[in-house]
Short mmCIF file of C-alpha atoms in Angstrom, two decimals:
data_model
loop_
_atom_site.label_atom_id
_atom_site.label_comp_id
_atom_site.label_asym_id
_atom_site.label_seq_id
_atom_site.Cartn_x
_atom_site.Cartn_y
_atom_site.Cartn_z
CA UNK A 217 127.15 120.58 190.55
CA UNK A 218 125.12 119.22 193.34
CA UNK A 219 121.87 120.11 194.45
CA UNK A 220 122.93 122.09 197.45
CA UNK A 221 125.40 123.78 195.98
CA UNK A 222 123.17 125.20 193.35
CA UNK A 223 120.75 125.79 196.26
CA UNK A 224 123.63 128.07 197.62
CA UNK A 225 124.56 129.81 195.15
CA UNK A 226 124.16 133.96 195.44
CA UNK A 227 123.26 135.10 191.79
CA UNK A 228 124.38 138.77 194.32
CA UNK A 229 127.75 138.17 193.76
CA UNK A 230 130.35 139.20 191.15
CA UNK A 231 131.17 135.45 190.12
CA UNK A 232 127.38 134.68 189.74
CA UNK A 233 126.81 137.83 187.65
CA UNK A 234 129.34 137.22 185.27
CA UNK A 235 128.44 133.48 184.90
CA UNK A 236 124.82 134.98 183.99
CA UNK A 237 125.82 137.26 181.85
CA UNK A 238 126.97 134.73 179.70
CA UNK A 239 123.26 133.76 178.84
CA UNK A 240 121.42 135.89 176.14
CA UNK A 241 117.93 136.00 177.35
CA UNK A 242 116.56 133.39 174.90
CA UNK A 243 113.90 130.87 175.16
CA UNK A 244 113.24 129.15 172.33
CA UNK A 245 114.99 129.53 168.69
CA UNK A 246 111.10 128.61 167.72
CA UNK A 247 108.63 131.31 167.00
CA UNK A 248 105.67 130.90 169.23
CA UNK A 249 102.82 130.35 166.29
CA UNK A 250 104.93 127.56 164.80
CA UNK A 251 105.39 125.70 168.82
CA UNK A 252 101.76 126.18 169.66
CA UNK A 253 100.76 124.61 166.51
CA UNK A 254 103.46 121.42 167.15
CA UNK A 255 101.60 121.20 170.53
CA UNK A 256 98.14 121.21 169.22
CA UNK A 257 99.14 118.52 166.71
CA UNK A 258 100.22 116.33 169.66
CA UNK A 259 97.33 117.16 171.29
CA UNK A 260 94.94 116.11 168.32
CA UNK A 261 96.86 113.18 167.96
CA UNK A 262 96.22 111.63 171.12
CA UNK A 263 92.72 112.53 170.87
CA UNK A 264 92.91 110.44 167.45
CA UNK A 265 94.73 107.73 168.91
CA UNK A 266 92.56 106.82 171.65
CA UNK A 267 89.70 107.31 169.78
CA UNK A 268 91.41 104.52 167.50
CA UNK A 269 92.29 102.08 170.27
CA UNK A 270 88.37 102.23 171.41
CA UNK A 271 87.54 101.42 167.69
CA UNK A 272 89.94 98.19 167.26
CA UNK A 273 88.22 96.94 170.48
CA UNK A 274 84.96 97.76 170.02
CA UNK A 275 84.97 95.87 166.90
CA UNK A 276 85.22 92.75 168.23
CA UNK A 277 81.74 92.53 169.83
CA UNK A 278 79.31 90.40 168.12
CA UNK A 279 76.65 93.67 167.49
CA UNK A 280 79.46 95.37 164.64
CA UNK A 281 77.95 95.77 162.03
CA UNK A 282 80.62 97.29 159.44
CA UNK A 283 79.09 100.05 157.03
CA UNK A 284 79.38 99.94 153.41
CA UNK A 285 82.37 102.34 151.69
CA UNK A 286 80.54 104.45 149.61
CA UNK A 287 82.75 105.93 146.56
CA UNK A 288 82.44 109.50 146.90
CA UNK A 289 85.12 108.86 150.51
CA UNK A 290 87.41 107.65 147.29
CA UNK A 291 86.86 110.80 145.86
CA UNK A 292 86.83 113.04 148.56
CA UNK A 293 90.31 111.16 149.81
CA UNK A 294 91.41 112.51 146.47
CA UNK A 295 90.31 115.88 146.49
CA UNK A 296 91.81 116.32 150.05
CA UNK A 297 95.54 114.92 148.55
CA UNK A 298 94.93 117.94 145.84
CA UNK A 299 93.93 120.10 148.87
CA UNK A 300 97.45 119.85 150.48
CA UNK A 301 98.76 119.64 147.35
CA UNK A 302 97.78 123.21 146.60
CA UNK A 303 99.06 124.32 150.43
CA UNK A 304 102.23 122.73 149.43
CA UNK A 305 102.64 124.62 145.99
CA UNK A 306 101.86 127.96 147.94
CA UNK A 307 104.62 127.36 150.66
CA UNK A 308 107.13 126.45 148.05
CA UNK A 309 105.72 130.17 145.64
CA UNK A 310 106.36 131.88 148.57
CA UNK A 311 110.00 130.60 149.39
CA UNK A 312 110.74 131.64 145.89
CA UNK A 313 108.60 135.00 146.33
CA UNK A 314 106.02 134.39 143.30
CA UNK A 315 103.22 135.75 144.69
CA UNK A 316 100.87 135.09 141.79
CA UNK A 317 101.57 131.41 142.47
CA UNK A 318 101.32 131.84 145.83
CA UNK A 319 97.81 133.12 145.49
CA UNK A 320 96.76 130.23 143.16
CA UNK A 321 97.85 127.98 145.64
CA UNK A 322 96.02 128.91 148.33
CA UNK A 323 92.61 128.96 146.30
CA UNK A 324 93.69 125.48 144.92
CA UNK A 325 93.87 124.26 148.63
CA UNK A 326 91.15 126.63 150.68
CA UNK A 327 88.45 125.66 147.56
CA UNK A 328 89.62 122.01 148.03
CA UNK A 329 89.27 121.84 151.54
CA UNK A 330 85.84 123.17 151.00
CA UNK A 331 84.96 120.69 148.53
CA UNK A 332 86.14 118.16 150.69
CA UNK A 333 83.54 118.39 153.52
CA UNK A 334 80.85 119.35 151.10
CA UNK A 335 81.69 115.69 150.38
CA UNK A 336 81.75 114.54 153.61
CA UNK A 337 77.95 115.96 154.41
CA UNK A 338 77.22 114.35 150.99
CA UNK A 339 78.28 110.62 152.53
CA UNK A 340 76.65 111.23 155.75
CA UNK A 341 73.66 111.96 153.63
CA UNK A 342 73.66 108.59 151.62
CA UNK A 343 74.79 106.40 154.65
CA UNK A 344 71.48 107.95 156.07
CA UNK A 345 69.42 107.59 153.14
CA UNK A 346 70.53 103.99 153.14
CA UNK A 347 69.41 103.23 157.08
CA UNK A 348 72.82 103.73 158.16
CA UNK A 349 72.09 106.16 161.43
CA UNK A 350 74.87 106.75 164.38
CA UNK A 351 72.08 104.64 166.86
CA UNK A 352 71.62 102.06 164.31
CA UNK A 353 75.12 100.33 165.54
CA UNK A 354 78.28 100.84 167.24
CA UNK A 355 80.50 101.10 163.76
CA UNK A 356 77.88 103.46 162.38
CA UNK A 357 78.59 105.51 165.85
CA UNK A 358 82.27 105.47 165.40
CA UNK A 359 81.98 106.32 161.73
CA UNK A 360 80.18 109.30 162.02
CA UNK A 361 82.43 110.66 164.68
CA UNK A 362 85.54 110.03 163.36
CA UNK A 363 84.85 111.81 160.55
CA UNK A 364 83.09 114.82 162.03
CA UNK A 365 85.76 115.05 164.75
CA UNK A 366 87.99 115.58 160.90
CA UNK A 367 85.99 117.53 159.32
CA UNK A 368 86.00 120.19 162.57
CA UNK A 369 89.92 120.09 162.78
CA UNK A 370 89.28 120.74 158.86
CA UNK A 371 87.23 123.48 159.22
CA UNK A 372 89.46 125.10 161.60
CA UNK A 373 92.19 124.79 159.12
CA UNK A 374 89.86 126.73 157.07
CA UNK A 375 89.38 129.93 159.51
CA UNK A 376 93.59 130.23 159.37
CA UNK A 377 93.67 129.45 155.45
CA UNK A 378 90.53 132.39 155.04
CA UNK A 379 93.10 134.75 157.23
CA UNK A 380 96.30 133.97 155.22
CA UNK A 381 94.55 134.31 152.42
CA UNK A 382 93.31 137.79 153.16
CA UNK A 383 96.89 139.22 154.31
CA UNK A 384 97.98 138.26 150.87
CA UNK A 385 94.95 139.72 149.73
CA UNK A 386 95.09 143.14 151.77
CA UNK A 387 98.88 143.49 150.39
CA UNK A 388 100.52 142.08 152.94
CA UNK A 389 103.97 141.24 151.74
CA UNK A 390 105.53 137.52 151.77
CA UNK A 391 107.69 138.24 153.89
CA UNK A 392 105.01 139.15 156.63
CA UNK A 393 103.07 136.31 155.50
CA UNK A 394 105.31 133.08 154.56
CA UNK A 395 105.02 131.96 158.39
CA UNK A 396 101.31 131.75 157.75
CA UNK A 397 101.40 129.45 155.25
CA UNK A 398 103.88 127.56 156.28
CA UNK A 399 101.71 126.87 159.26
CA UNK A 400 98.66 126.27 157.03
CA UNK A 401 100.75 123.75 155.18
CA UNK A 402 101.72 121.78 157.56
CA UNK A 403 98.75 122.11 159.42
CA UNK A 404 97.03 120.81 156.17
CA UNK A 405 99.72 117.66 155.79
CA UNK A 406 98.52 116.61 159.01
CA UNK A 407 95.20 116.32 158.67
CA UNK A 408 95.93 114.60 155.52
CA UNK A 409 97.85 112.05 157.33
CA UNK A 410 94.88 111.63 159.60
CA UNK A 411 92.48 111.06 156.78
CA UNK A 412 94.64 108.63 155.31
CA UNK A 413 95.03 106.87 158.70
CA UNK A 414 90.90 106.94 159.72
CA UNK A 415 90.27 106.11 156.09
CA UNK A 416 92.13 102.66 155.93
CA UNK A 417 90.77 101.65 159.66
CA UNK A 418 87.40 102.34 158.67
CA UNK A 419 88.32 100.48 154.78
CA UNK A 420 90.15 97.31 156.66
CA UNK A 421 88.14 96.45 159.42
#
């Protein structure tokens, strides 16, 4: 149909009615919580990205001075896969309506998570300790970014894991709640992803 025909047409008439009467009123077979969340992963990942593309040229200037790797990011890398591990258990309890499981998931993953930038402070800490301050050089800079720009995405995470968890808490049945941590989950596998991703730039170059 061309443009001026669709300009002409006169949803008035019988014809026109019946042809929109064939449409249902729907929008999206999405629920909302599960497109905004899509869209604020893009979002976040663009912020990453070009974040990322600064670093890999920035790097190349004779004043970067890479930082050391202390061991506790190994650890911390590790408690974050058990984080999302525990997420991932409670999405898959709740699909099989165990509750009790469900539960222990989500303190597996929400104590986890906590853990996790407890570390984080604790590396900042040492990499201070050691001389190692975000003016000292541009890699310290970048460092100390990166990973507080993840740890606030992290700790937003947190505020919608401490809300699931308190609908499943205040009796809230799975059915009401499943969409929550589902959300959470995935939520939770993407910052993973991100940490993984950060983690080796940071490692490698």
């Amino acid at each position: 149909m061309s443009l001026f025909s669709q300009l002409a047409e006169k949803p008035w008439t019988p014809e026109q009615a019946a042809i929109d009467d064939l449409h249902n009123g729907g929008e999206f077979s999405m629920p909302v919580p599960q497109v905004g969340l899509r869209v604020f992963i893009g979002v976040a990942s663009t912020l990453f990205t070009l974040f990322i593309v600064v670093y890999v040229e920035r790097m190349v200037f004779s004043d970067w001075q890479p930082l050391p790797e202390p061991w506790l990011l190994w650890v911390n890398t590790a408690i974050l896969f058990a984080s999302s591990a525990g997420l991932q258990w409670a999405w898959v309890s709740a699909d099989k309506n165990n509750i009790d499981d469900v539960k222990k998931g989500l303190y597996v993953g929400g104590v986890l998570g906590f853990a996790f930038v407890v570390g984080q402070l604790v590396v900042w800490q040492q990499l201070v300790n050691l001389g190692y301050y975000a003016s000292s050089n541009p890699a310290s800079a970048f460092f100390y970014l990166l990973t507080a720009l993840h740890a606030v995405h992290l700790m937003g995470g947190l505020i919608a894991w401490a809300r699931t968890t308190y609908k499943i808490q205040s009796g809230r049945s799975l059915a009401q709640t499943r969409g929550s941590i589902e959300l959470c989950t995935v939520y939770w596998h993407f910052l993973l992803i991100l940490w993984i991703v950060l983690f080796g730039l940071m490692l490698f170059t």
